[in-house]
XYZ file of C-alpha atoms in Angstrom:
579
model
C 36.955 29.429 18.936
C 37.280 32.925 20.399
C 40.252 35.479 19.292
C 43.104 36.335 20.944
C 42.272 38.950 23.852
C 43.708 42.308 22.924
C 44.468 43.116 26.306
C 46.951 40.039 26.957
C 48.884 40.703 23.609
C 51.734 42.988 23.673
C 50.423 44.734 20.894
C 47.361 45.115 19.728
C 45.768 43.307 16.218
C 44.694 45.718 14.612
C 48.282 47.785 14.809
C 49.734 44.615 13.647
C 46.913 44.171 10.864
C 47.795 47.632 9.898
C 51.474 46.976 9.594
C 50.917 43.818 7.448
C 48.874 45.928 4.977
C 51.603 48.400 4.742
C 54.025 45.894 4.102
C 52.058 44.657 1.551
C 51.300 47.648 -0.587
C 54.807 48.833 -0.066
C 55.346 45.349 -1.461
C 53.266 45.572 -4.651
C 52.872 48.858 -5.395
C 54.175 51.042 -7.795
C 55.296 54.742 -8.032
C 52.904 55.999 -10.835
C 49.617 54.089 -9.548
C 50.335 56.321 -6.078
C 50.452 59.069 -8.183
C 47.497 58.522 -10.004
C 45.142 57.159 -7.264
C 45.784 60.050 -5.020
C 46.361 63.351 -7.452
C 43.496 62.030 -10.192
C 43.478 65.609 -11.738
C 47.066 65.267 -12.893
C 47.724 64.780 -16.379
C 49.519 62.031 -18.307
C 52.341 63.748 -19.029
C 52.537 65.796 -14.669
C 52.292 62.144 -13.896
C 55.434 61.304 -15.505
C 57.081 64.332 -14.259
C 56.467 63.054 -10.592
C 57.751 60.061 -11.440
C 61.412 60.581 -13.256
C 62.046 62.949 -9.499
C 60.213 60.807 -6.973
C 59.808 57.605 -6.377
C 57.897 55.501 -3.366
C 60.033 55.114 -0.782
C 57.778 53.883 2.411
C 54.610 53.445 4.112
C 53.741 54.862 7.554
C 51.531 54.282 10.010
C 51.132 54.892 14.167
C 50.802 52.137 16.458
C 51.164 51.802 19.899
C 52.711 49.402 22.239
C 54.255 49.282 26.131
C 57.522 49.777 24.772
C 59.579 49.941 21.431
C 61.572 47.053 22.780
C 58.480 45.278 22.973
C 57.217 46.848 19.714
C 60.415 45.345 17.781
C 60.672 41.791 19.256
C 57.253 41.466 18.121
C 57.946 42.535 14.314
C 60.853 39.569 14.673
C 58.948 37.281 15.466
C 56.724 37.908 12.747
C 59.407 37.707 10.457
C 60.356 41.407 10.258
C 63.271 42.915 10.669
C 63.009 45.715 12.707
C 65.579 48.281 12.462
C 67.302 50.285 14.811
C 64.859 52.807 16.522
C 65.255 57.156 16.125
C 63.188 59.869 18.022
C 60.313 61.018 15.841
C 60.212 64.802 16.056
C 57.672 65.735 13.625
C 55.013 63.190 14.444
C 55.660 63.194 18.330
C 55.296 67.251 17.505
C 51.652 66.740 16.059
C 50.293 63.909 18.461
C 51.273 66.601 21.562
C 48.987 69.576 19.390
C 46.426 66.746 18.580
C 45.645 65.927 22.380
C 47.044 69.164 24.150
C 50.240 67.112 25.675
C 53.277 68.924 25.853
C 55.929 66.819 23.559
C 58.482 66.082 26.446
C 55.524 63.643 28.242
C 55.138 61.760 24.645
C 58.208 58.946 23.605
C 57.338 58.557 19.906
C 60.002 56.379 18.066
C 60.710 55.231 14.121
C 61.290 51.700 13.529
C 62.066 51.257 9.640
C 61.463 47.721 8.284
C 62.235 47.030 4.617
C 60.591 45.874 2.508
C 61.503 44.825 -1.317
C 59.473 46.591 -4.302
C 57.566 45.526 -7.419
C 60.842 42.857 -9.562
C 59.313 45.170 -12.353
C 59.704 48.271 -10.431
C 63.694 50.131 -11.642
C 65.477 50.634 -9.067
C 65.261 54.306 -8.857
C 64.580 55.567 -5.302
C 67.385 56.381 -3.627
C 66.926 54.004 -0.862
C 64.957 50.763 -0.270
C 61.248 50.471 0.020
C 60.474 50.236 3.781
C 57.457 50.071 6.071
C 57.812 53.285 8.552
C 56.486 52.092 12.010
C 55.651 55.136 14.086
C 55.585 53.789 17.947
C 54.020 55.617 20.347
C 55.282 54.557 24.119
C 52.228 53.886 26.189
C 53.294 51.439 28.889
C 50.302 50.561 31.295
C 49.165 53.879 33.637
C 50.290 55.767 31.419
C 46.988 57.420 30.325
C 47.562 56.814 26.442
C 45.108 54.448 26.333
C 42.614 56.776 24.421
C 44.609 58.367 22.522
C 45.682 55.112 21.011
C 42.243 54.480 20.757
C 41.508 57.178 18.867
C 44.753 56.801 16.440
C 44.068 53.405 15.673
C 40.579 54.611 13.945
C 41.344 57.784 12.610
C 44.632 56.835 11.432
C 46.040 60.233 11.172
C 49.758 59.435 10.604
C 49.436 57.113 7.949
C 50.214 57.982 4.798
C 52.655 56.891 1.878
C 55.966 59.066 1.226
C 57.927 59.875 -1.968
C 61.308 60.134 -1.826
C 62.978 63.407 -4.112
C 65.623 61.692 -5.861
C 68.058 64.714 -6.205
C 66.525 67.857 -4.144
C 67.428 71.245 -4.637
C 65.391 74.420 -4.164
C 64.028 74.772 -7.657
C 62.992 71.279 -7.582
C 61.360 71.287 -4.179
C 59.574 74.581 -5.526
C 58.410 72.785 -8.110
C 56.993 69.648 -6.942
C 55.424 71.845 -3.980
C 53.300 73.513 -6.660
C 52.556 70.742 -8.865
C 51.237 68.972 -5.220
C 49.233 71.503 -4.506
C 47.672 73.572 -7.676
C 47.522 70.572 -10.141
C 46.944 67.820 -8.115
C 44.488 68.923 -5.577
C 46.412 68.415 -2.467
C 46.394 70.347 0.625
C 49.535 71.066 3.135
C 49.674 69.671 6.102
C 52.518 70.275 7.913
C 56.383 69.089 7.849
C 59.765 69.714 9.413
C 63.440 68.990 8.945
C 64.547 65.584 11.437
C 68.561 66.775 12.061
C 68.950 63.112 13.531
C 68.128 61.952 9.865
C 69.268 65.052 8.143
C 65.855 65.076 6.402
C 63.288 67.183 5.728
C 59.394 66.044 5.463
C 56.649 67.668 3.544
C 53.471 66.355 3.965
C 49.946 66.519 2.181
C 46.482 65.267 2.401
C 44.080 64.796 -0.310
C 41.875 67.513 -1.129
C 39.165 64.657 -2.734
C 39.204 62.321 -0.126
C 40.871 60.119 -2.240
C 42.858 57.018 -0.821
C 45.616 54.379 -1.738
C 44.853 50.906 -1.204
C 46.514 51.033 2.090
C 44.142 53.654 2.905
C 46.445 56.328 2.850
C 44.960 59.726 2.585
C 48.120 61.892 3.255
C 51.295 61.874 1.595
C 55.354 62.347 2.455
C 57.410 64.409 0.234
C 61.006 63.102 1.652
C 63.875 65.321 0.659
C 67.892 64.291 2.255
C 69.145 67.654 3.512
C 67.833 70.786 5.463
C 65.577 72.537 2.585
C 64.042 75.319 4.969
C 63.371 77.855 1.963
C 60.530 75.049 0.612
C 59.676 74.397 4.408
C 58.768 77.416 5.119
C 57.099 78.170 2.690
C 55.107 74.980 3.433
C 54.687 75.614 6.566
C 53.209 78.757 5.770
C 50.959 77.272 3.585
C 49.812 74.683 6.161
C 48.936 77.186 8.900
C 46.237 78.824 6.183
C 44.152 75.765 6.202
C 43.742 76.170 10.225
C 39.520 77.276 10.232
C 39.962 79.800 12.475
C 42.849 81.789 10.734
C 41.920 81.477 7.374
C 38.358 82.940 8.757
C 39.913 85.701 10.230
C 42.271 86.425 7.048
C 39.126 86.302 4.984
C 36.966 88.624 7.815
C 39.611 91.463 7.054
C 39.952 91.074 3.493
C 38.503 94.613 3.393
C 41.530 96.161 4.962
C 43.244 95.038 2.250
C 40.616 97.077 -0.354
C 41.166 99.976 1.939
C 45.051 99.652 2.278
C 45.774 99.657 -1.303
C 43.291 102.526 -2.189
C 44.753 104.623 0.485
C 48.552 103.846 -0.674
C 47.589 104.609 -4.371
C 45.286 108.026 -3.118
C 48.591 109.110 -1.320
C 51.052 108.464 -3.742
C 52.675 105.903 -1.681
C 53.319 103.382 -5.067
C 54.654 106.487 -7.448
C 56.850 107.682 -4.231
C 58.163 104.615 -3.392
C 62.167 103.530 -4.745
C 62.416 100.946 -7.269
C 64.492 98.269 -8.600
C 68.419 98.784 -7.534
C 67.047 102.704 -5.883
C 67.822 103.083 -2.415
C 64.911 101.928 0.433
C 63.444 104.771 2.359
C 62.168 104.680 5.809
C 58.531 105.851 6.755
C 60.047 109.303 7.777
C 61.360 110.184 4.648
C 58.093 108.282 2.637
C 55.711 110.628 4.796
C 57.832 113.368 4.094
C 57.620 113.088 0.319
C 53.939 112.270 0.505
C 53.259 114.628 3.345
C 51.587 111.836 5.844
C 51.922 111.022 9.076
C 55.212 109.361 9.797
C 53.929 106.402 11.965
C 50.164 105.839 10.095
C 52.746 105.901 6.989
C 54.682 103.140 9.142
C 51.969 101.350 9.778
C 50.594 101.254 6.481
C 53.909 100.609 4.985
C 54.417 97.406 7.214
C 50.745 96.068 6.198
C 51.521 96.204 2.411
C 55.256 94.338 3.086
C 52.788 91.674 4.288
C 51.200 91.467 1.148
C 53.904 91.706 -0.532
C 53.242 94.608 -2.248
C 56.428 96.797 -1.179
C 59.652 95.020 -0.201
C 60.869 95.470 3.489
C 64.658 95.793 3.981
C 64.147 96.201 8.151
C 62.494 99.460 8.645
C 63.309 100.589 5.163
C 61.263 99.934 2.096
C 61.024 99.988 -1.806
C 58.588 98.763 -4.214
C 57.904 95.343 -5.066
C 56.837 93.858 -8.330
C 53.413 93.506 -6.802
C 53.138 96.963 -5.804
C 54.781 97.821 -9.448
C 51.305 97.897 -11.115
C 50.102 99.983 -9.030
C 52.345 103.194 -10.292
C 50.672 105.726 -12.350
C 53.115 105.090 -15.124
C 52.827 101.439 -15.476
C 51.188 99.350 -18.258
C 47.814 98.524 -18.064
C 48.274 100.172 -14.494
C 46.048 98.646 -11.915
C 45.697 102.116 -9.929
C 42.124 103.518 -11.120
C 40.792 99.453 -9.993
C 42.829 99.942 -6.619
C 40.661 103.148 -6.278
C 37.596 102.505 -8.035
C 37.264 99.327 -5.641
C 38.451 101.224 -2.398
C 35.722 103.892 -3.474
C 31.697 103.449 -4.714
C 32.478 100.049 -5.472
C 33.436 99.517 -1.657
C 30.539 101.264 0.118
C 27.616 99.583 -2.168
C 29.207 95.746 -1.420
C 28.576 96.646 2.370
C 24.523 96.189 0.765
C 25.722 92.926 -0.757
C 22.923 91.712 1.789
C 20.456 93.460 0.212
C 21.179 91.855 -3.693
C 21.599 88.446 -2.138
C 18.280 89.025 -0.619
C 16.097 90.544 -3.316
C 18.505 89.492 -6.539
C 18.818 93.599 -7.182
C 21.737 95.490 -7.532
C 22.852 97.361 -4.097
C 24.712 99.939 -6.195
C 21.369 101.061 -7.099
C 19.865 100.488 -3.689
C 22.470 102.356 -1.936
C 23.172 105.083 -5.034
C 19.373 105.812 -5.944
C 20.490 105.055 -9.592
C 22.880 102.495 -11.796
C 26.394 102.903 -11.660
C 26.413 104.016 -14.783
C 24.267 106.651 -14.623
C 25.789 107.993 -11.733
C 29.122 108.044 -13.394
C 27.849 109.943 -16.500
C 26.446 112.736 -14.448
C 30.117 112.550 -12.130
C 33.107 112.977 -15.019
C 35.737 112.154 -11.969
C 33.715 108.912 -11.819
C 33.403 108.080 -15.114
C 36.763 108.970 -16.141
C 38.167 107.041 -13.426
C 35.950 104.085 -14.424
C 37.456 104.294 -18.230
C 40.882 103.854 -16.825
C 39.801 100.907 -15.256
C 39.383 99.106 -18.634
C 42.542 99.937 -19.731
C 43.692 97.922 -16.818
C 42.868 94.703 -18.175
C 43.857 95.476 -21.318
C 46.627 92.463 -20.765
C 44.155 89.927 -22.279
C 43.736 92.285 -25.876
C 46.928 91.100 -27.416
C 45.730 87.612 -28.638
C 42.353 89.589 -29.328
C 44.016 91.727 -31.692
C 46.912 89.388 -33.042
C 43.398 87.400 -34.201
C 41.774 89.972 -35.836
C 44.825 91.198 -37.930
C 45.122 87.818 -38.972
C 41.419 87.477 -40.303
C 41.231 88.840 -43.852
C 39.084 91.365 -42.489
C 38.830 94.809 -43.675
C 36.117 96.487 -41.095
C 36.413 95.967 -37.309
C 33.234 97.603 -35.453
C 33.763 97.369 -31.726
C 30.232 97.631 -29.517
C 30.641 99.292 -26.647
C 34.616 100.330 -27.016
C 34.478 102.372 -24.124
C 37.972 104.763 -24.492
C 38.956 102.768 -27.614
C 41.967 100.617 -25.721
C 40.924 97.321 -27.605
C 40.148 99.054 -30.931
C 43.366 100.797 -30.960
C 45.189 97.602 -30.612
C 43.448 95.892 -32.892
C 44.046 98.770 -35.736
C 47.830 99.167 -34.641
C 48.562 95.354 -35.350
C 46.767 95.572 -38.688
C 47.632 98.803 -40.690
C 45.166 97.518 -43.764
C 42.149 97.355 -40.900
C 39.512 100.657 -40.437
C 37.516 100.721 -37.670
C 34.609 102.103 -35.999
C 33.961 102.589 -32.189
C 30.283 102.790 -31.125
C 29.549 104.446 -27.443
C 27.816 107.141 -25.352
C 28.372 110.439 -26.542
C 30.126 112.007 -23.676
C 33.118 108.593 -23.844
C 33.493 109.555 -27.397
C 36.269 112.658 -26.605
C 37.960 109.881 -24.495
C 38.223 107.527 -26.656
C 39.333 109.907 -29.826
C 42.051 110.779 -27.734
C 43.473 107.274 -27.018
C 43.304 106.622 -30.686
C 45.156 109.519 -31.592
C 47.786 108.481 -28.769
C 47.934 105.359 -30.596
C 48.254 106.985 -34.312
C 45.039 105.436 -36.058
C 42.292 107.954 -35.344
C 42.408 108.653 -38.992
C 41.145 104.828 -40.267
C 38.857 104.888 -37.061
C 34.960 106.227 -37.122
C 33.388 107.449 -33.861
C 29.665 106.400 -33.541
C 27.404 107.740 -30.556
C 24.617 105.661 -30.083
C 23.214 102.377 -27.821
C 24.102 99.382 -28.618
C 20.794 97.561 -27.326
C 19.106 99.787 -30.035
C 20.842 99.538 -32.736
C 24.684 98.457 -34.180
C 26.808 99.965 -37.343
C 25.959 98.008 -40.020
C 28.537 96.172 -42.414
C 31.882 94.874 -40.207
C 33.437 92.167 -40.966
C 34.056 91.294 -37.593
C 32.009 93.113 -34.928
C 33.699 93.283 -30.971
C 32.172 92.734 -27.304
C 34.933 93.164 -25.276
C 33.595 92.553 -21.495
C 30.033 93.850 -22.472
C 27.485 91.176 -21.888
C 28.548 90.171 -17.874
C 26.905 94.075 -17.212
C 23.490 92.872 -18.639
C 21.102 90.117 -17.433
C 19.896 87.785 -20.263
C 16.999 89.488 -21.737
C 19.600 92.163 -22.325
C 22.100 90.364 -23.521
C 19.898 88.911 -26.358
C 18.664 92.256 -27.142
C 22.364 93.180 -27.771
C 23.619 89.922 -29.379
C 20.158 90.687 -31.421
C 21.075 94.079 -32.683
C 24.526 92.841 -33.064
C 23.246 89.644 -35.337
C 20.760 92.163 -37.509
C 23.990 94.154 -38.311
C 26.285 91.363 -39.406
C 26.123 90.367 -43.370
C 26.534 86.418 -44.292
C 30.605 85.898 -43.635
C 30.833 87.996 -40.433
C 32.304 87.111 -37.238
C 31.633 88.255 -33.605
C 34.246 88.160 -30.956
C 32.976 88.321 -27.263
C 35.585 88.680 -24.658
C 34.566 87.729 -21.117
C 35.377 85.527 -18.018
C 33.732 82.283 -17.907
C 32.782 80.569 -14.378
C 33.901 77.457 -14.541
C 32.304 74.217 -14.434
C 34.454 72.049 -12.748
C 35.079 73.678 -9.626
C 38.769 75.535 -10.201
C 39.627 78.523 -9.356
C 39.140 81.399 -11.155
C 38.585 85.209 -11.110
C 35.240 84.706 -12.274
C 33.936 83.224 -9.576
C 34.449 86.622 -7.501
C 33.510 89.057 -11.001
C 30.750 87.115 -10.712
C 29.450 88.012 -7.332
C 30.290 92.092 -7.955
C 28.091 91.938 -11.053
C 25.402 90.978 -9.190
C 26.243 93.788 -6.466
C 27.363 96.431 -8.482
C 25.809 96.166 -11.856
C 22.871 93.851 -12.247
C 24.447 91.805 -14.421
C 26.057 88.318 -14.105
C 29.244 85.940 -15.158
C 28.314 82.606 -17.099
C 29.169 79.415 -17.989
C 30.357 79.187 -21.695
C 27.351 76.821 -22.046
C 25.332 79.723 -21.016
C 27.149 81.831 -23.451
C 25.984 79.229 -26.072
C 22.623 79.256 -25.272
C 22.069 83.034 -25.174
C 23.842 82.954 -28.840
C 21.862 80.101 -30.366
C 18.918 82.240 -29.528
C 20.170 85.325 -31.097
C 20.850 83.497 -34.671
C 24.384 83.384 -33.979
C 26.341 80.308 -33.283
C 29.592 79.729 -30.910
C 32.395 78.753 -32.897
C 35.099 78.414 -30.560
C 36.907 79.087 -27.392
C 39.845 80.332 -26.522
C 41.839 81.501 -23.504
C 43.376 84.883 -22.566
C 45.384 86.330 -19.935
C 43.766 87.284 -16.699
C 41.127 84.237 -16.677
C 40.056 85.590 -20.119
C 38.021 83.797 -22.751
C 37.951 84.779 -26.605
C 34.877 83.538 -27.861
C 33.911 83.340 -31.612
C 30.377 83.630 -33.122
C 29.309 83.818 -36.410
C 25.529 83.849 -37.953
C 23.520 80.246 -37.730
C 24.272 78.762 -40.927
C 26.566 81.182 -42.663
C 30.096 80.892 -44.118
C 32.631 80.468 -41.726
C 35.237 83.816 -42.258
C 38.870 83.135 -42.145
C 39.510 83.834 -38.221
């Protein structure tokens, strides 16, 4: 016996097939399984966090149908009750962008139909489970007929909502992030409904994961006007559009440029801080002496990146910005310049390494960077500094090693002695010895006289791929083996294993590229090795390899600040020491 015809039926099956599935995982479902179907990265315990401030509150889908009218006697007579209909502004709003429609020629309308939850399910959500019916008004001649079409199989306004059961900012910042870093999902749009007094954050999957319904977005339903988390949402959503987010990306190097020209001119040091009054870009230009309006200019890019604060036309420092003072801790000024300078003009012959796997430093300098800053002092010196910058991720380092038993620390490759001088400050029983080129040595021996240990500290000149001080107790290579390709990292891991008596321990600090896809600062390290250096970011597998080859085996690893890793190596088959 042959179906019903769709086109004598008020409404369509398969809009009413996808309402009865709704109903039914609204029906059965529960608030955690959501959860965990559709963020699969979250943890046990960011699970539970979800759940004890959300809980599932409806369904949604998009159907179509000559009339609402038509629509709801329909659901009644199906044994639904249909309640009273409200404007839809958000999804109305996206079906007009969708299919290039001005809103005002769209009628989309809301008809909520409860629904009751799991018996097992507590009764936690402030309001009742509920199938959310999206109509869409397309009467006959009304020229909807393919976009209904087209809804009905790409199903683009379906998607399952969790209701925040008492929002405020903090928590709407909060379950914003966990949405979005922890659990993989990507914005996609929202907006505050003043008929409903609601506001609606929505996601999509990031894995292409799905409900049971089918449901690849998700509702974050908040009572009240929160526009400080909807904007920032919003925000959010309009960098996943292709085209942007290309064009953001294209002119990342104005960004390079912009903060090496505001740290050349002074700009960050010049700048007001904390409770100081703002300046305008007439008295900024005056104390820096730069243009007024280029100052202007410049002044309004960085309040974009948030590194200076904009009070109208007047500014001050931000906290972003803050590192980039002179003065600051670990002050990121020499990378701001370094990077805006030789670093800059050799990753325009990025080309070139990708092509031929060679460094374009090299290919555009005539020599390795390193080489080139030995025989420039402003280079080199500048280069130093930029070590100290990252010196954040040394504290655990050195909290370790004073913690160790040991009595000798040799650090390989110590550069201007920031690490070792930490290390020896935190443990006053510790001596150490620094082993570099000769012409970092008078850098170095003055930042461990800065820090008071020179006198327990031995400067070595030498190479470490040659040869390594003998008898440490734990031996250092802080951020040394990503400059080196692997036939010179074993060489060095080599040397470092011939100099190491039974008992000894050897610390590597380095970014690891990780192996499950997350982000991380050593995905884009990674890339400048191979453009500026010659050398390359790795896996801690890698790392293990490379180490089981040199007669050393990897103990552990641990993280640091700044996308750090501490990892700990001691010789194949001797004692473990006390770190």
């Amino acid at each position: 016996m042959a179906g019903p015809d769709a086109r004598a039926l008020p409404v369509h099956p398969a809009d009413l097939a996808l309402i009865d599935e709704a109903v039914e995982h609204v029906r059965t479902a529960r608030t955690g399984d959501v959860v965990r179907r559709l963020m699969p990265g979250l943890a046990a315990a960011e699970r539970a966090a979800l759940v004890r401030h959300c809980a599932l509150t409806h369904a949604a889908v998009l159907v179509s149908a000559p009339s609402v009218e038509t629509l709801c006697a329909t659901l009644r007579d199906r044994g639904l009750d249909a309640g009273k209909a409200v404007p839809s502004v958000i999804v109305r709003r996206r079906l007009a962008e969708r299919y290039g429609r001005t809103p005002e020629g769209l009628r989309v309308d809301i008809v909520r139909v409860p629904v009751p939850g799991p018996v097992s399910v507590p009764a936690v959500a402030p309001a009742e489970r509920a199938v959310e019916i999206f109509v869409l008004e397309a009467p006959p001649g009304a020229g909807l007929d393919a976009v209904a079409v087209r809804e009905r199989a790409a199903r683009h306004e379906s998607h399952l909502a969790l209701e925040v059961t008492e929002p405020d900012d903090v928590i709407m910042a909060g379950l914003r992030t966990t949405l979005v870093e922890r659990g993989a999902m990507v914005p996609d749009g929202g907006g505050y409904n003043a008929r409903e007094d609601a506001t609606a954050l929505y996601f999509r999957t990031g894995t292409g994961a799905s409900t049971a319904s089918g449901a690849e977005r998700l509702e974050l339903h908040a009572r009240g006007d929160h526009r400080q988390a909807l904007t920032a949402h919003l925000a959010a959503a309009a960098g996943q559009d292709p085209a942007r987010r290309l064009l953001e990306l294209c002119t990342g190097a104005w960004t390079t440029q912009a903060l090496a020209t505001a740290v050349r001119l002074g700009l960050p040091d010049a700048l007001p801080t904390g409770a100081e009054p703002a300046v305008d870009a007439a008295e900024l230009a005056a104390r820096t002496g730069t243009d007024r309006d280029g100052t202007g200019r410049l002044l309004r890019y960085l309040a974009s990146l948030d590194v200076v604060a904009a009070d109208g036309d007047r500014y001050r420092l931000g906290p972003l910005g803050s590192v980039l003072r002179s003065d600051a801790p670990h002050s990121m000024a020499p990378l701001a310049e370094l990077y805006g300078g030789p670093f800059y003009a050799s990753f325009g012959e990025l080309d070139h390494a990708v092509r031929t796997g060679e460094e374009a430093f090299k290919y555009l300098y005539g020599e390795s960077h390193f080489t080139l800053f030995a025989a420039r002092p402003e280079l080199d010196v500048l280069f130093q500094r930029t070590m100290a910058a990252s010196a954040a991720m040394f504290g655990p380092v050195a909290a370790a090693v004073a913690a160790s038993g040991a009595r000798l620390v040799v650090d390989v490759g110590g550069c201007d002695g920031e690490l070792l001088a930490r290390v020896l400050a935190a443990g006053p029983d510790l001596r150490g010895v620094l082993l570099e080129r000769e012409h970092v040595l008078d850098s170095a021996r003055a930042r461990l006289t800065e820090a008071g240990v020179v006198d327990r500290c031995t400067l070595v000149a030498g190479d470490f791929t040659e040869s390594v001080p003998p008898g440490g107790d734990v031996y250092l290579l802080s951020r040394i083996l990503h400059d080196w390709d692997d036939d010179a990292c074993l060489r060095i891991l080599r040397r470092c294993a011939d100099a190491m008596p039974q008992g000894a321990e050897l610390l590597i600090v380095e970014r690891l590229l990780p192996q499950d896809g997350r982000p991380s600062l050593a995905t884009a390290w990674d890339l400048h090795m191979l453009c500026n250096v010659g050398g390359r970011e790795r896996t801690e597998e890698h790392y293990g390899r490379l180490l089981a080859e040199s007669g050393l085996g990897l103990c552990s690893v641990a993280p640091l600040p700044l996308d750090g890793f501490l990892l700990r190596a001691r010789k194949a088959g001797g004692a473990s020491a006390a770190l």
